[in-house]
Tab-separated table of C-alpha atoms and ligand atoms in Angstrom:
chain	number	residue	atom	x	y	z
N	10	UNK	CA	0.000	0.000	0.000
N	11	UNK	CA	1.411	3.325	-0.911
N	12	UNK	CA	1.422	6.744	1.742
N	13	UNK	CA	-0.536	9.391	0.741
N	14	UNK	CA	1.512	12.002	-0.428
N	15	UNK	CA	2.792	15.297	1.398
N	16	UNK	CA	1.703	18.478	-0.625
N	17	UNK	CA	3.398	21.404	-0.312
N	18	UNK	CA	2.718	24.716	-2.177
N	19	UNK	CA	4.208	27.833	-2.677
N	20	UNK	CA	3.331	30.814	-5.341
N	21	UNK	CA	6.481	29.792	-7.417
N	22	UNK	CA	9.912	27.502	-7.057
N	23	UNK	CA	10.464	29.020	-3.578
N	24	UNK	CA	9.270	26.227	-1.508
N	25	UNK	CA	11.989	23.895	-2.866
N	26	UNK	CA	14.049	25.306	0.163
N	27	UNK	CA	11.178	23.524	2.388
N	28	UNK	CA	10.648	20.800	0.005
N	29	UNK	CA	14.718	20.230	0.584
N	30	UNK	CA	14.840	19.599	4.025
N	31	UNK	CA	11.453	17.770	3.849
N	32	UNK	CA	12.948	15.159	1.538
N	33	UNK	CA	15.858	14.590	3.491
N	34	UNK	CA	14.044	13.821	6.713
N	35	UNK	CA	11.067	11.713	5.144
N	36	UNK	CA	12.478	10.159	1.991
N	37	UNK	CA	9.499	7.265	2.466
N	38	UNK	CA	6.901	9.720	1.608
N	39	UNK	CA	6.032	10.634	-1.502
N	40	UNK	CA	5.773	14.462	-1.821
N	41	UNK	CA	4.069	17.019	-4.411
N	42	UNK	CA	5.018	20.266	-5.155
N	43	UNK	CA	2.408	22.804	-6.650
N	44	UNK	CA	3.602	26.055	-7.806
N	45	UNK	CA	1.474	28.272	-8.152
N	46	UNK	CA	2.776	30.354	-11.489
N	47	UNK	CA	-0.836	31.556	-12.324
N	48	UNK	CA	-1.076	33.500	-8.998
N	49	UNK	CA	2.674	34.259	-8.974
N	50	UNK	CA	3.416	36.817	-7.218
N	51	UNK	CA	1.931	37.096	-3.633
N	52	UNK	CA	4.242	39.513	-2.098
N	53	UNK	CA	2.891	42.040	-3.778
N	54	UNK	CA	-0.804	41.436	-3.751
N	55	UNK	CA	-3.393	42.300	-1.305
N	56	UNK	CA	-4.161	40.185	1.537
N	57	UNK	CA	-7.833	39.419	0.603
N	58	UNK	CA	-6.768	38.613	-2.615
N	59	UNK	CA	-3.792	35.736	-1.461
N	60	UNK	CA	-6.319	34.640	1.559
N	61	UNK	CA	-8.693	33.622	-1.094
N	62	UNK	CA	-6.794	31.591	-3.621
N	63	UNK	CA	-4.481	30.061	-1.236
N	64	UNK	CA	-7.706	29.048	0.685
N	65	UNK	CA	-9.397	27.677	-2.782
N	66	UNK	CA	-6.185	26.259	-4.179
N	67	UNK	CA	-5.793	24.049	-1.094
N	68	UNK	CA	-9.347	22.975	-1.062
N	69	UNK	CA	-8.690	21.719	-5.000
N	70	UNK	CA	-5.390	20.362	-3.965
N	71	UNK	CA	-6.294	18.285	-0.968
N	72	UNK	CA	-9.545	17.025	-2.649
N	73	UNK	CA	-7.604	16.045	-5.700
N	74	UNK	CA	-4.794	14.459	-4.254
N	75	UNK	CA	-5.968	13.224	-0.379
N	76	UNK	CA	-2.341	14.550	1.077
N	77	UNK	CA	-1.638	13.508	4.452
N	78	UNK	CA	-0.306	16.267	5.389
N	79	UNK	CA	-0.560	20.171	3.367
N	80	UNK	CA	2.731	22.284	3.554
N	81	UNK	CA	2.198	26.054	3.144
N	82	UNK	CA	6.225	26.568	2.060
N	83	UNK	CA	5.501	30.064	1.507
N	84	UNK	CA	5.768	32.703	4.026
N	85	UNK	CA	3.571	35.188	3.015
N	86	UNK	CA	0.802	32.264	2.404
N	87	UNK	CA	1.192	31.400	5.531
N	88	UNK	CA	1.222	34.927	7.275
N	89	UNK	CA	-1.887	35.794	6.019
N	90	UNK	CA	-3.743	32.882	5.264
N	91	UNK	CA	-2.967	29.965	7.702
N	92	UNK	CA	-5.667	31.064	10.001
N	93	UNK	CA	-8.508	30.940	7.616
N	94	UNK	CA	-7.398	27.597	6.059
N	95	UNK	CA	-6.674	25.142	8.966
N	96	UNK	CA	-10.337	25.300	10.180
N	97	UNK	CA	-11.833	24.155	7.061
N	98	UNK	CA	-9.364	21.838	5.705
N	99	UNK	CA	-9.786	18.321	6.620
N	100	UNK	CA	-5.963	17.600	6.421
N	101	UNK	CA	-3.300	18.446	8.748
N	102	UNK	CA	-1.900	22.281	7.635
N	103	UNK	CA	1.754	22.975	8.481
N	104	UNK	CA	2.681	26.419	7.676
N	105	UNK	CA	6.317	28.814	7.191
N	106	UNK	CA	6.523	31.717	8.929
N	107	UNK	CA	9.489	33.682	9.471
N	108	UNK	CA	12.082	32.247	11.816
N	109	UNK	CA	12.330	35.061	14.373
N	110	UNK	CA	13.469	32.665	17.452
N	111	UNK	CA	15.726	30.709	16.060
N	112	UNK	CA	17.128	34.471	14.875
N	113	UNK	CA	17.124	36.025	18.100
N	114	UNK	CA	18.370	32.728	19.694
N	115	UNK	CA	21.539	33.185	17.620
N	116	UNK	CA	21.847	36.762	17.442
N	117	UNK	CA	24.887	38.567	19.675
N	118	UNK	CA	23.982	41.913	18.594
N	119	UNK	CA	20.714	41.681	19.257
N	120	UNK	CA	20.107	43.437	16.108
N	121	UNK	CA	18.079	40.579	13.467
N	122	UNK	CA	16.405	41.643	10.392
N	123	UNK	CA	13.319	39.777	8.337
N	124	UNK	CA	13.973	39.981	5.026
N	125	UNK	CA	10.452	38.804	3.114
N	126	UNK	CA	8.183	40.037	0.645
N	127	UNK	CA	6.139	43.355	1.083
N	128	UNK	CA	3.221	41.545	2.506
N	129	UNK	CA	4.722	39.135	4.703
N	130	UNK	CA	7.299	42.169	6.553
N	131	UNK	CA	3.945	44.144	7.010
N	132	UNK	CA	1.798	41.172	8.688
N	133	UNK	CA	1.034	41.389	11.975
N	134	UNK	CA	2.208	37.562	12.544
N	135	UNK	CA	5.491	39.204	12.155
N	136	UNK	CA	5.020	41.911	15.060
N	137	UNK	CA	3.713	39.187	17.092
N	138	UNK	CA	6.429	36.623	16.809
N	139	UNK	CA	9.032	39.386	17.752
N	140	UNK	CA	7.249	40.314	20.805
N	141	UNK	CA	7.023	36.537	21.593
N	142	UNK	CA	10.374	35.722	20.780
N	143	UNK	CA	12.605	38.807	20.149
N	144	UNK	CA	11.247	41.495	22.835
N	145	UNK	CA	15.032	42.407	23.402
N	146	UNK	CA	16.426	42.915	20.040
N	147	UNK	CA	15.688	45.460	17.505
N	148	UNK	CA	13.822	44.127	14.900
N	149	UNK	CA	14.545	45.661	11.072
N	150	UNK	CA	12.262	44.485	8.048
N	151	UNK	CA	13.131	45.166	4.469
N	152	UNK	CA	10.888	43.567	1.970
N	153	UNK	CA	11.885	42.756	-1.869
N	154	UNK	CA	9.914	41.340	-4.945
N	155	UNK	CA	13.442	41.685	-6.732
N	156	UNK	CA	14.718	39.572	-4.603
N	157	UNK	CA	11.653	36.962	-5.537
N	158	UNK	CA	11.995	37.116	-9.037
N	159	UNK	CA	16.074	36.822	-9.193
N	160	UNK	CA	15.523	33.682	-7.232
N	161	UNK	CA	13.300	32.646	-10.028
N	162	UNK	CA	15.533	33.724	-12.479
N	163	UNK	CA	18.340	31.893	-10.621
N	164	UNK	CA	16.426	28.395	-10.772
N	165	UNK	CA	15.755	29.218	-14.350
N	166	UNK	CA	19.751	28.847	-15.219
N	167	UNK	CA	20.097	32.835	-15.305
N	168	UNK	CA	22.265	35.174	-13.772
N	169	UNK	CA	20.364	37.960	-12.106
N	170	UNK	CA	22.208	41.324	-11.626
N	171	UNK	CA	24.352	41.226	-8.322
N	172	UNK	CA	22.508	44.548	-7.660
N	173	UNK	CA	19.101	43.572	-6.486
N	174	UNK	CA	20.999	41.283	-4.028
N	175	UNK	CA	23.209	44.209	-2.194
N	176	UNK	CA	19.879	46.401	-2.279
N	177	UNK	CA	17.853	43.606	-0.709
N	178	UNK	CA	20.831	43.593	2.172
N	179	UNK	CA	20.915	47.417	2.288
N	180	UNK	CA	17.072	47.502	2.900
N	181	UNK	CA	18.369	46.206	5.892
N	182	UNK	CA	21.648	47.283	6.846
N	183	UNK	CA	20.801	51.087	5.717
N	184	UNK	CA	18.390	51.178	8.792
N	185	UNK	CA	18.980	52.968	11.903
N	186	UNK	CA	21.017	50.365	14.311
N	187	UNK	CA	21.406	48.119	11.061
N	188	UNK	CA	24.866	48.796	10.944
N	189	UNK	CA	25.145	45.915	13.993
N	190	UNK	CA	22.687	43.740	12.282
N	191	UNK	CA	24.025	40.088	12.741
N	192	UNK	CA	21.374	37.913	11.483
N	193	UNK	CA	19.242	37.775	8.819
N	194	UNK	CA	15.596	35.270	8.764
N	195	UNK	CA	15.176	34.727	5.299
N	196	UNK	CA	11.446	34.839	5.714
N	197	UNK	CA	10.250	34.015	1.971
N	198	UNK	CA	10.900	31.018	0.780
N	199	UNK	CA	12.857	31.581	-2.263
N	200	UNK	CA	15.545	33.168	-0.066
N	201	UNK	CA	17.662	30.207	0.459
N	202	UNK	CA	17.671	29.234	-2.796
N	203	UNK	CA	19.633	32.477	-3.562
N	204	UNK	CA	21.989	32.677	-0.283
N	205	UNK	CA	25.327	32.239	-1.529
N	206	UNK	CA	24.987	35.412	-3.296
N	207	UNK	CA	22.571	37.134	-0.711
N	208	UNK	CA	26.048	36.021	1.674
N	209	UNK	CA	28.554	38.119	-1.016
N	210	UNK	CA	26.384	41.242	-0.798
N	211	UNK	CA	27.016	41.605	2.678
N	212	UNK	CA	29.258	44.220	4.009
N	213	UNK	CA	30.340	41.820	6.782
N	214	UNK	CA	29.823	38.433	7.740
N	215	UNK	CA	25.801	37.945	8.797
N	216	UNK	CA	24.070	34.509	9.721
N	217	UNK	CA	21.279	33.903	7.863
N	218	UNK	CA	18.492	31.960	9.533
N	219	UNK	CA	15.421	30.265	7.701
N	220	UNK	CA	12.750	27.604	8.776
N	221	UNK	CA	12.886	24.870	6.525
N	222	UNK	CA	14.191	22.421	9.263
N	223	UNK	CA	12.003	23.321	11.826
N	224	UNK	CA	8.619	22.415	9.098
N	225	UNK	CA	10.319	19.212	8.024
N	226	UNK	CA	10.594	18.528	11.962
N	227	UNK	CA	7.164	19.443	12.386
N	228	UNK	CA	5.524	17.235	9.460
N	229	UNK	CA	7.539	14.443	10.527
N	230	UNK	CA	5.823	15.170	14.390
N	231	UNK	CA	2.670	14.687	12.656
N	232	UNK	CA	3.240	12.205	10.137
N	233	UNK	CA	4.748	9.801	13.095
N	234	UNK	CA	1.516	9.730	14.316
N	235	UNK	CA	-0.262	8.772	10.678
N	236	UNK	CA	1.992	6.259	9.737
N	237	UNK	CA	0.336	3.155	10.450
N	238	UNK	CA	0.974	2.018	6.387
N	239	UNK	CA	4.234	0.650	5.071
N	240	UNK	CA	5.182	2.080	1.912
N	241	UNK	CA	6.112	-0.226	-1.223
N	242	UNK	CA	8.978	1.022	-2.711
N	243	UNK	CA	10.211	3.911	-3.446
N	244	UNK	CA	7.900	6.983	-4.002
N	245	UNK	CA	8.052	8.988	-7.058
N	246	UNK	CA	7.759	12.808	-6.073
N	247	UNK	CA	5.923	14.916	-8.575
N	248	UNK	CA	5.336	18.624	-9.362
N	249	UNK	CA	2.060	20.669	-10.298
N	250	UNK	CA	2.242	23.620	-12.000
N	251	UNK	CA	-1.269	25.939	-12.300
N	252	UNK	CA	0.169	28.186	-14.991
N	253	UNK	CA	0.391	25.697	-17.438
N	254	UNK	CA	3.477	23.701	-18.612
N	255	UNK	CA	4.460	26.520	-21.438
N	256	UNK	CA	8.351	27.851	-20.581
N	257	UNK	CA	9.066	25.630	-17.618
N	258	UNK	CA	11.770	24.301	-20.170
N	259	UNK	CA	14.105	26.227	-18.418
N	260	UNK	CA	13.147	25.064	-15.224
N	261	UNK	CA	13.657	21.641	-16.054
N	262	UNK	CA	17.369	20.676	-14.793
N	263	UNK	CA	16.991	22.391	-11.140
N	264	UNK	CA	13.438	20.563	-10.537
N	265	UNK	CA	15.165	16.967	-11.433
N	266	UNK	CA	18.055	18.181	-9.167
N	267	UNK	CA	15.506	18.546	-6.094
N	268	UNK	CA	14.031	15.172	-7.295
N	269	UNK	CA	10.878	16.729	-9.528
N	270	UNK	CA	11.295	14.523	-12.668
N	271	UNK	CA	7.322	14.737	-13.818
N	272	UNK	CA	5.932	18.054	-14.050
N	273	UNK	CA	2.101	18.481	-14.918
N	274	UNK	CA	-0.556	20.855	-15.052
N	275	UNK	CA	-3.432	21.553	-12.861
Z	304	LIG	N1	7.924	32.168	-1.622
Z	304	LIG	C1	6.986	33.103	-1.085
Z	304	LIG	C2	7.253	33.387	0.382
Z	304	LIG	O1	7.811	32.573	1.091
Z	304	LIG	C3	6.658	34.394	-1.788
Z	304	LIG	C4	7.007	34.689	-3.176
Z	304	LIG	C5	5.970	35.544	-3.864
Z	304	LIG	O2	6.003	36.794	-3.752
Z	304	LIG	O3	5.096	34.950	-4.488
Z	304	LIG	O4	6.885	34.426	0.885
């Protein structure tokens, strides 16, 4: 008998950093990976507007493909829509939102910044989590669609101008008390897949913190408590593009390197 799959979604190829550390702690379970390119972007859209199709995608998603488990591995997804999904889902919903206490667990300067998109820096999730967990640092928030798109581009086998990643820093570091800034959250998903040259833009050496562990410790939590099937061999992981299959050529060689070797359309 096979496991149901884990789903995880994200607006574009940004949840690959979640879908990353998800494989590597659950390689039994067979995962899919929906991108969202017909909604792409959410960081710039209004709330209402990513609340509803997140909320509508999901319900299609989880009726389709009876996940055990959803994965919002999308930060500003999850910021703004994680309360309105999980009570009407029927599945288990594990969301990403910005890593502020692993940050401020880390951080000597006390001095972290939350580098996102423009919705997620302006959520109120994100004031709440640094009162919760960062009440004695300073908290700096720079948000960047550039950023977004260059880690598309990136994935896409181009080379986006080293600019938009020193301005995405300087958003932060250009802030008053930024100049002792320490630690970064990359708190959008695509981030990571871009941090080696986030890590040359910076005018000194600064940590960079995301969550992608803690929701791959977090699914397992839950799946451990699902798993009363064996699986039967090994499970082929898929992906699920809404934006049709038209130009993902491109995209091609990085999904088979994170283990995405069929790619269809929803
Ligand atoms: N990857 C998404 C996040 O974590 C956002 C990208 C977008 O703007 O669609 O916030």
């Amino acid at each position: 008998m096979m496991r149901k799959p884990i789903l995880l979604l994200d607006s574009g190829v940004g949840g690959l950093s979640v879908l990353r550390a998800v494989a590597a702690r659950l390689p039994e379970w067979p995962l899919v990976y929906c991108a969202d390119s017909a909604g792409y972007p959410y960081g710039t859209k209004a709330e209402a507007h990513v609340s509803a199709r997140v909320a509508g995608l999901l319900g299609r998603l989880t009726e389709r493909l009876d996940p055990a488990i959803a994965i919002i591995a999308c930060n500003t997804a999850s910021t703004i829509a994680l309360g309105h999904v999980r009570p009407v889902l029927a599945v288990p919903v594990v969301g990403t939102v910005p890593a502020i206490k692993p940050a401020a667990e880390r951080s000597r300067s006390r001095v972290i910044g939350v580098l996102g998109t423009e919705a997620t820096v302006r959520q109120a999730y994100v004031d709440d989590l640094s009162a919760r967990f960062a009440a004695d640092c300073l908290v700096l928030r720079h948000g960047s669609a550039a950023l977004v798109d260059a880690a598309e581009q990136t994935l896409r086998g181009k080379s986006p101008d080293p600019q938009i990643f020193r301005d995405a820093i300087a958003g932060l570091t250009g802030q008053p008390g930024g100049e002792r800034l320490d630690t970064i959250v990359l708190a959008c998903t695509h981030f990571p897949l871009v941090a080696d040259a986030l890590a040359a833009a910076c005018p000194w050496p600064i940590a960079f913190v995301d969550g992608a562990d803690g929701i791959a410790r977090r699914a397992a939590y839950l799946l451990a408590a699902l798993d009363g099937e064996r699986a039967s061999g090994a499970a082929a992981n898929r992906a699920i593009f809404t934006g049709g299959l038209e130009g993902l050529a491109p995209l091609r060689p990085a999904l088979k390197a994170f283990g995405l070797d069929s790619v269809e359309s929803l």
